[in-house]
One Martini backbone bead per residue (centre of mass of N, CA, C, O) as a GRO file, in nm:
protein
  309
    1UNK     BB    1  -5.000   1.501  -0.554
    2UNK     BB    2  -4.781   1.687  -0.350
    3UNK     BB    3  -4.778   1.990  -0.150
    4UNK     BB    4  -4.581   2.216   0.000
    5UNK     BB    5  -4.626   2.492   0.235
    6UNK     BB    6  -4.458   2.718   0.305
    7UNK     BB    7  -4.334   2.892   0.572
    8UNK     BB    8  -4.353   3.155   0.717
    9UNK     BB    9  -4.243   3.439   0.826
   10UNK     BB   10  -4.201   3.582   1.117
   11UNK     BB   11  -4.068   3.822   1.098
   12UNK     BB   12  -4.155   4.010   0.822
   13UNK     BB   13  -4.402   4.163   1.043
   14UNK     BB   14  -4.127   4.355   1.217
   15UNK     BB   15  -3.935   4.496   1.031
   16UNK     BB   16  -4.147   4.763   1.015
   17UNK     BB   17  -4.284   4.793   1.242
   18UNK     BB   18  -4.369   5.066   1.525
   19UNK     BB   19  -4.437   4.834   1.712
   20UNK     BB   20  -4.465   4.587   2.001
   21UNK     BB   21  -4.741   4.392   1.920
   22UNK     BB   22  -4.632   4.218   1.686
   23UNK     BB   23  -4.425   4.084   1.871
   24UNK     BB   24  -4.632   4.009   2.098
   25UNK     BB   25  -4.785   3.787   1.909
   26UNK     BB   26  -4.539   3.605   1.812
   27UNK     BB   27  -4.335   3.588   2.109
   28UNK     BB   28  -4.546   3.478   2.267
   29UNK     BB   29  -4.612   3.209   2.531
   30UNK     BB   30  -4.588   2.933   2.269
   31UNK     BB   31  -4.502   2.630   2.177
   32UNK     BB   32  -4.629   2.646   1.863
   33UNK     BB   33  -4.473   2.917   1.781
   34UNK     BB   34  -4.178   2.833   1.879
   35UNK     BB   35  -4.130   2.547   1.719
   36UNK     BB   36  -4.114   2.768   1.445
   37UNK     BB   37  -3.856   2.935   1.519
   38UNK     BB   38  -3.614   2.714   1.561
   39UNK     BB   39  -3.552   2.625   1.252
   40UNK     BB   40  -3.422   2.900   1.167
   41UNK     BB   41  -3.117   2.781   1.314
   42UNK     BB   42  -3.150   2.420   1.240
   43UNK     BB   43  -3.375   2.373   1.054
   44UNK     BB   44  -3.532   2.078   0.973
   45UNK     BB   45  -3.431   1.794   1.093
   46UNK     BB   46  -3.558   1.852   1.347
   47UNK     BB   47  -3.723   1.732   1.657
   48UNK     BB   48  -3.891   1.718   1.867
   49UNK     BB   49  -3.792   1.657   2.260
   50UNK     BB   50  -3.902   1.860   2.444
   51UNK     BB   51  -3.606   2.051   2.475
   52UNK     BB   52  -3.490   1.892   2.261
   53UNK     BB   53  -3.294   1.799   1.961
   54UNK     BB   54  -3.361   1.522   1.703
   55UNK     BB   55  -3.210   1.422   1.437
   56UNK     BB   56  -3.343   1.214   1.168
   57UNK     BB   57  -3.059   1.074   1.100
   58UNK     BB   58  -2.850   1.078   1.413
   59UNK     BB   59  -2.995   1.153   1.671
   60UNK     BB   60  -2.886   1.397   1.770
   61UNK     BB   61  -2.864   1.595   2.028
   62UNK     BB   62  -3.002   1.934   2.086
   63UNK     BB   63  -2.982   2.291   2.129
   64UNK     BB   64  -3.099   2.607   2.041
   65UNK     BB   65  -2.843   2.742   2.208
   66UNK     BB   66  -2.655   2.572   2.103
   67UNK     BB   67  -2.325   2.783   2.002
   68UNK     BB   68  -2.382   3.051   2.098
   69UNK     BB   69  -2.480   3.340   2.314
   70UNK     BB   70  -2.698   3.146   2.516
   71UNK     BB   71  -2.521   2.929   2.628
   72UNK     BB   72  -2.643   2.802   2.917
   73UNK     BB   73  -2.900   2.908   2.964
   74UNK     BB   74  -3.181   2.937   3.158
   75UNK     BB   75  -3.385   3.139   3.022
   76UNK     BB   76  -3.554   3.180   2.851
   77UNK     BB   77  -3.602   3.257   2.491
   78UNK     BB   78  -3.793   3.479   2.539
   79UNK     BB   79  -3.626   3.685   2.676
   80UNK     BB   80  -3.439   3.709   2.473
   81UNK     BB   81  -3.628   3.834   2.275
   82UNK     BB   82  -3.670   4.079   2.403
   83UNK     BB   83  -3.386   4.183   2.439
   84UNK     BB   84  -3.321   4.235   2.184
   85UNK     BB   85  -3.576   4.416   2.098
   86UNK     BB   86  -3.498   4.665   2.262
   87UNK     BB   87  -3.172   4.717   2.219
   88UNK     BB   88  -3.243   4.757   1.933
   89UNK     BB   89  -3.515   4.969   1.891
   90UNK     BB   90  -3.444   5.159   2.083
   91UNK     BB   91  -3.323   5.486   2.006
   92UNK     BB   92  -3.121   5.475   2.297
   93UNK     BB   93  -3.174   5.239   2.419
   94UNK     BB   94  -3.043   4.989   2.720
   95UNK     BB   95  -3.013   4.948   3.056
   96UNK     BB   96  -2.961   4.667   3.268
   97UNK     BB   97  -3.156   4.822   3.495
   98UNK     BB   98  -3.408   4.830   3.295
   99UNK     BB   99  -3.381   4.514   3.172
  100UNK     BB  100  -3.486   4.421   3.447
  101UNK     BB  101  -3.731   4.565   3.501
  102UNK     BB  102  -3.881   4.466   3.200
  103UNK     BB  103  -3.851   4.161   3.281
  104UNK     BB  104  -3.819   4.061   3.578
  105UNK     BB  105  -3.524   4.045   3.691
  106UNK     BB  106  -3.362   3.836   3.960
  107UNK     BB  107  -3.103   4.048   3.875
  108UNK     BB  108  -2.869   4.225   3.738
  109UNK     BB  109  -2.653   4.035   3.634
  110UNK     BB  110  -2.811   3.917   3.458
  111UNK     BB  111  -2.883   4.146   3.276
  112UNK     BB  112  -2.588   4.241   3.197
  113UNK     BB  113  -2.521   3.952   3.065
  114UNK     BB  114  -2.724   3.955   2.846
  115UNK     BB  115  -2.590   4.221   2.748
  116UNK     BB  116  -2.316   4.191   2.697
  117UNK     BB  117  -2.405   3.927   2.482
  118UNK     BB  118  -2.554   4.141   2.262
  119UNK     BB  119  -2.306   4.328   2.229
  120UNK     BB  120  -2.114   4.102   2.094
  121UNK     BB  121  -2.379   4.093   1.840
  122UNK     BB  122  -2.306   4.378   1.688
  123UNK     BB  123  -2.112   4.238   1.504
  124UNK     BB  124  -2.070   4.137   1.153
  125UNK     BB  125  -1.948   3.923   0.991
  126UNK     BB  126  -1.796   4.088   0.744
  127UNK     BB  127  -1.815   4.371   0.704
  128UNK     BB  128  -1.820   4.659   0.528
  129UNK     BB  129  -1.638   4.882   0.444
  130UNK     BB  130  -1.589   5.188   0.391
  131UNK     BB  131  -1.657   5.434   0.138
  132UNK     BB  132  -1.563   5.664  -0.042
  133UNK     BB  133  -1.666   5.929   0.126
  134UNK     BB  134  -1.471   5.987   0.465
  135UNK     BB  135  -1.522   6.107   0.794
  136UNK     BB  136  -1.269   6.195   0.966
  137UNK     BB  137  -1.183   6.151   1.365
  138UNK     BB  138  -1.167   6.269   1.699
  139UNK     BB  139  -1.217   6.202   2.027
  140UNK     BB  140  -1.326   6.258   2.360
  141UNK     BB  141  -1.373   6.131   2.684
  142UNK     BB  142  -1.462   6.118   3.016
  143UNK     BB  143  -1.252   5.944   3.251
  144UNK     BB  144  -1.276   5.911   3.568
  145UNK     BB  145  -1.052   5.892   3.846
  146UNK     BB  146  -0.896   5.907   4.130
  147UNK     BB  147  -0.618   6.062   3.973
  148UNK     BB  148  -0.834   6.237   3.780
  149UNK     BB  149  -0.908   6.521   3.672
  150UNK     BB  150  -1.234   6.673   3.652
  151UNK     BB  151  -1.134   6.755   3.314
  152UNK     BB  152  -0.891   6.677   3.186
  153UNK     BB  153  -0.702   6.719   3.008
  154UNK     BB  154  -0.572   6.907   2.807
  155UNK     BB  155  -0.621   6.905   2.498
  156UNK     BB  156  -0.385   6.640   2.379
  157UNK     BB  157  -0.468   6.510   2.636
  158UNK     BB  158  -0.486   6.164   2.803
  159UNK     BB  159  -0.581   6.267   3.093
  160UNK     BB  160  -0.886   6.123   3.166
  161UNK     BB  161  -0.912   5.972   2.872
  162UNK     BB  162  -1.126   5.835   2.583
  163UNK     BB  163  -0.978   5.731   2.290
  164UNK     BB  164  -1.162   5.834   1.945
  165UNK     BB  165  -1.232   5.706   1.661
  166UNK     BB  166  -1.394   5.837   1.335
  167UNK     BB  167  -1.637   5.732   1.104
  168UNK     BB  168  -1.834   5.898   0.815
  169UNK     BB  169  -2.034   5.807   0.559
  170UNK     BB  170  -2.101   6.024   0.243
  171UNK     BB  171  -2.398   6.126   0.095
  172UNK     BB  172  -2.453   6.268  -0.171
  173UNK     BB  173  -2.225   6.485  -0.136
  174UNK     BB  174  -2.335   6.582   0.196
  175UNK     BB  175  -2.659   6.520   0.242
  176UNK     BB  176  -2.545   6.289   0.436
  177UNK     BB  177  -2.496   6.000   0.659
  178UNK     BB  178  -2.403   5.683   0.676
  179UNK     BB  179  -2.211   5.490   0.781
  180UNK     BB  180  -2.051   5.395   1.087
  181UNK     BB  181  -1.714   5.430   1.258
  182UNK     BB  182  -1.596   5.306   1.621
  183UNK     BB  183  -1.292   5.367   1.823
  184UNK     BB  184  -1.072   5.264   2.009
  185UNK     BB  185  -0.758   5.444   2.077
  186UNK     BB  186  -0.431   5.532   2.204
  187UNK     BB  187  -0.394   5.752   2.001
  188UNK     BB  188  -0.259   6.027   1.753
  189UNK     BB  189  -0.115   5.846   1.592
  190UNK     BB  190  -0.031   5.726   1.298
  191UNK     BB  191  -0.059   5.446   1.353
  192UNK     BB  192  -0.360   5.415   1.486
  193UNK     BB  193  -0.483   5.530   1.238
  194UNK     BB  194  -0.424   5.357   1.018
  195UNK     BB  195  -0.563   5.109   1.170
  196UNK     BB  196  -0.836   5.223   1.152
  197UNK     BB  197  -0.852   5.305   0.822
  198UNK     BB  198  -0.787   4.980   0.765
  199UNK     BB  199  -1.052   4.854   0.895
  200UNK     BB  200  -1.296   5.068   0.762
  201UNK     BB  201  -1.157   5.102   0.500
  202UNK     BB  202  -1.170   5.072   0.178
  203UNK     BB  203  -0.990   5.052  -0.075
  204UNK     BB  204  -1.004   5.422  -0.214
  205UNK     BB  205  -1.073   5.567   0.016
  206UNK     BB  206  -1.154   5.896   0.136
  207UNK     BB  207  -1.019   6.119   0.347
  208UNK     BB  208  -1.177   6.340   0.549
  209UNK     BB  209  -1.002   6.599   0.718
  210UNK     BB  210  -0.817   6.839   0.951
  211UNK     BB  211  -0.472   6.777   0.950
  212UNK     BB  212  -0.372   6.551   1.098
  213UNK     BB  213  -0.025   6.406   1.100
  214UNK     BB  214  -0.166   6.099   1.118
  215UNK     BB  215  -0.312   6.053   0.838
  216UNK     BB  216  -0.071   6.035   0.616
  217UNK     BB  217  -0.028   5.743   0.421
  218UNK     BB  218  -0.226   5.559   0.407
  219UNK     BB  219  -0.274   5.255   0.291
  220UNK     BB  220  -0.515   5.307   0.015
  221UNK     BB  221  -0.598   5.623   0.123
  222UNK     BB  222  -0.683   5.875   0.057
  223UNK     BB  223  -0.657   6.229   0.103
  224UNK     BB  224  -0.849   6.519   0.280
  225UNK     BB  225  -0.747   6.790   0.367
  226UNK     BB  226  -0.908   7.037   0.615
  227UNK     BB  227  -0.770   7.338   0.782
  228UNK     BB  228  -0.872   7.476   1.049
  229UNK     BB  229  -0.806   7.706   1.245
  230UNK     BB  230  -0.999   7.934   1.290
  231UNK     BB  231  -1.240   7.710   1.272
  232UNK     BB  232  -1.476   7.510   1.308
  233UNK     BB  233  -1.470   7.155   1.316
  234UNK     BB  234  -1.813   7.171   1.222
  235UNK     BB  235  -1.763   7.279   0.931
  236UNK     BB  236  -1.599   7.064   0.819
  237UNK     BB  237  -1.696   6.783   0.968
  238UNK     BB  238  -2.018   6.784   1.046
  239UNK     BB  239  -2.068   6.468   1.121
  240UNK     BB  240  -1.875   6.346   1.309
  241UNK     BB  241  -1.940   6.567   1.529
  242UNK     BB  242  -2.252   6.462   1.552
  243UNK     BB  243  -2.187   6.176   1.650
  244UNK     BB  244  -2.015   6.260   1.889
  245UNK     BB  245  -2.236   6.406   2.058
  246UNK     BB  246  -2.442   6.174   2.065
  247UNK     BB  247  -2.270   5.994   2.189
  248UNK     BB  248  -2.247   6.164   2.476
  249UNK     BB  249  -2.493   6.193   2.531
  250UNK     BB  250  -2.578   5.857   2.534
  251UNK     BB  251  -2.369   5.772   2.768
  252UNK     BB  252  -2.475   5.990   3.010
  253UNK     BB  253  -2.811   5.918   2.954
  254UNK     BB  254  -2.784   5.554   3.001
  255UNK     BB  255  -2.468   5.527   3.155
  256UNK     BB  256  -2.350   5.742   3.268
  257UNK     BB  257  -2.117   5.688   3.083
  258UNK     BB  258  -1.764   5.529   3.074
  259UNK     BB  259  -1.560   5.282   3.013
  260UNK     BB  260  -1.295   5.110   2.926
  261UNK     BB  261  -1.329   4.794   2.960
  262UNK     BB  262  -1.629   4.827   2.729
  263UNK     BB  263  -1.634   5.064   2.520
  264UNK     BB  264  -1.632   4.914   2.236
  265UNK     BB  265  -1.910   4.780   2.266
  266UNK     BB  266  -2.047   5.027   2.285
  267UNK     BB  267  -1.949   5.133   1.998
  268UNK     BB  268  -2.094   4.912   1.880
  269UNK     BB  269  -2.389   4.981   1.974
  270UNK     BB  270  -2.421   5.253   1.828
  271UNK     BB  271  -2.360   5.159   1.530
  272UNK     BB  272  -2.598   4.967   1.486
  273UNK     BB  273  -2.817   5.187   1.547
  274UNK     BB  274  -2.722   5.360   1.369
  275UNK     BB  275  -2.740   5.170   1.072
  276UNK     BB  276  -3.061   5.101   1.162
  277UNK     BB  277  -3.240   5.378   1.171
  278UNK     BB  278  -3.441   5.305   0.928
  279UNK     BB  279  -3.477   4.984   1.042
  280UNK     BB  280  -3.512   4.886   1.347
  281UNK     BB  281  -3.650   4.613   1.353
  282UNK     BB  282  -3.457   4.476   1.150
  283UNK     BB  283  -3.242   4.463   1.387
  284UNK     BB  284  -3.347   4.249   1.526
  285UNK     BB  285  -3.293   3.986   1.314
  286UNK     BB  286  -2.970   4.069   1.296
  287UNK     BB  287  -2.893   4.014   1.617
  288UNK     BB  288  -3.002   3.701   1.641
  289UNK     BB  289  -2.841   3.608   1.373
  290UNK     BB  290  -2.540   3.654   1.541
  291UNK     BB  291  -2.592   3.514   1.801
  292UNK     BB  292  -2.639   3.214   1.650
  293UNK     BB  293  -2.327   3.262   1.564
  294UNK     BB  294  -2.222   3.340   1.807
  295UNK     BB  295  -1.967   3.209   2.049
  296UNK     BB  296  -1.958   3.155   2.343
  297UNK     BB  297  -1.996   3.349   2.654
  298UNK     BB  298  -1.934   3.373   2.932
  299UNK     BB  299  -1.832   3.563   3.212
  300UNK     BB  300  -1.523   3.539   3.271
  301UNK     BB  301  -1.454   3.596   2.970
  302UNK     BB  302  -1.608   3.933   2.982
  303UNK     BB  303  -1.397   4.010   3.228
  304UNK     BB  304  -1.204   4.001   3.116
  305UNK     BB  305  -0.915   4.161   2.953
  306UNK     BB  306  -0.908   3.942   2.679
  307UNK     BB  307  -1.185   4.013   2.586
  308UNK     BB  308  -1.338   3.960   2.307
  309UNK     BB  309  -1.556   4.021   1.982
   0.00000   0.00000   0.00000
């Protein structure tokens, strides 16, 4: 009688490891151990066939990119390992110009096109939403245009500016932060804020706010209005605040600002890295995950001005 041996998960090991030897050591360019990587995401039913794979059933050839966010890339497959683990793991992220630098690619386009599609693989399809005690508020970002002052409309003018909303899931009654939700709104009217509401908080929800007139109402979640005054607005809602200044200073600090065009995107990247930073290696894995089911994206697709998430 025989017996198969489960083969290791290469992943498990980088998990939780704090440093990039162990990624360099399982993800290094070697045949053998990408061989053992590839059936991760087409199961075992295929066998090598030099570049391409053949089901052993029907014959049927595929590539192991095809059909994914990396479909049609020239690039190596090691490369795209590099750039999620970068992008997933570095504390403050990395952009398109550092991702050139350090993988040594042969274009900035080639880098932006690489970061923007795995930027695309950064919302989890199905995420559960925020549930609980939910801080919710409001924030501007400065985008300024050949139009637009120097520092922006004045008090909730939209002029110069790029209007976010922002929800943070508060644990164990108030002493941290846990999940967090941000999205580019039109305005700070009912209808936008309700349906930011309605997309990111799970029904019997309780939002936590300051009292502005957007928010009473909206169906399925709690109101917990509590109006500033002359108070600070981050002694009333404190983790909202720390989180849009994190957002301003990290968008300042990485991409030197946002843009209108891609906010959504980066709004997600913030996210993504803000939710799994207790745990960041392993969010290597869910971004590759995401990537691997996320259907392909040209370059084209992505300057749409219709192109979605």
């Amino acid at each position: 009688m025989s017996y198969s041996v489960p083969q290791p998960d290469p992943f498990r090991k980088i998990d939780h490891q704090a440093s990039y030897y162990p990624f360099l050591t399982i993800f290094q360019i070697n045949p053998e151990r990408q061989r053992r990587l590839i059936p991760l995401r087409l199961g075992t039913l295929f066998g090598a066939v030099r570049p391409l794979w053949e089901c052993a059933g029907c014959g049927k050839q595929t590539s192991v990119t095809a059909g994914t966010i990396m479909h049609h890339s020239k690039l190596p497959l090691t490369t795209w390992f590099w750039a999620a683990y970068l992008m997933a793991t570095h504390s403050n992220g990395i952009s398109a110009l550092q991702l050139q630098r350090q993988l040594a690619l042969g274009s900035y386009k080639s880098a932006w096109l690489m970061a923007a599609k795995l930027r695309r693989s950064m919302v989890a399809p199905g995420r559960s939403p925020l549930a609980g005690l939910v801080e919710v508020d409001e924030t501007e970002i400065i985008c300024r245009s050949k139009n637009d002052p120097l520092t922006g409309g004045g008090g909730r003018s939209h002029q110069g500016k790029i209007l976010v909303a922002g929800a943070v899931e508060i644990e164990d009654g108030g002493a941290g932060p846990g999940r967090i939700r941000l999205g580019e709104v039109p305005d700070y009217s009912a209808r936008s804020l309700h349906a930011f509401l309605k997309t990111n908080l799970v029904p019997g929800a309780t939002a936590k706010t300051d009292g502005w007139s957007g928010y009473p109402g909206a169906p399925g979640v709690s109101h917990d209005p509590h109006v500033v005054g002359n108070m600070a607005a981050h002694i009333v809602l404190p983790w909202a605040h720390r989180i849009f200044s994190n957002l301003k200073v990290w968008a300042l600090g990485v991409y030197h600002g946002l843009r209108r065009k891609y906010l959504q995107t980066y709004l997600d990247e913030f996210v993504f890295r803000f939710n799994r930073r207790r745990t960041p290696h392993a969010a290597f894995r869910s971004l590759l995950g995401i990537a691997a089911a996320h259907a392909p994206l040209g370059y084209k697709m992505l300057i749409s001005p219709e192109a979605k998430a």
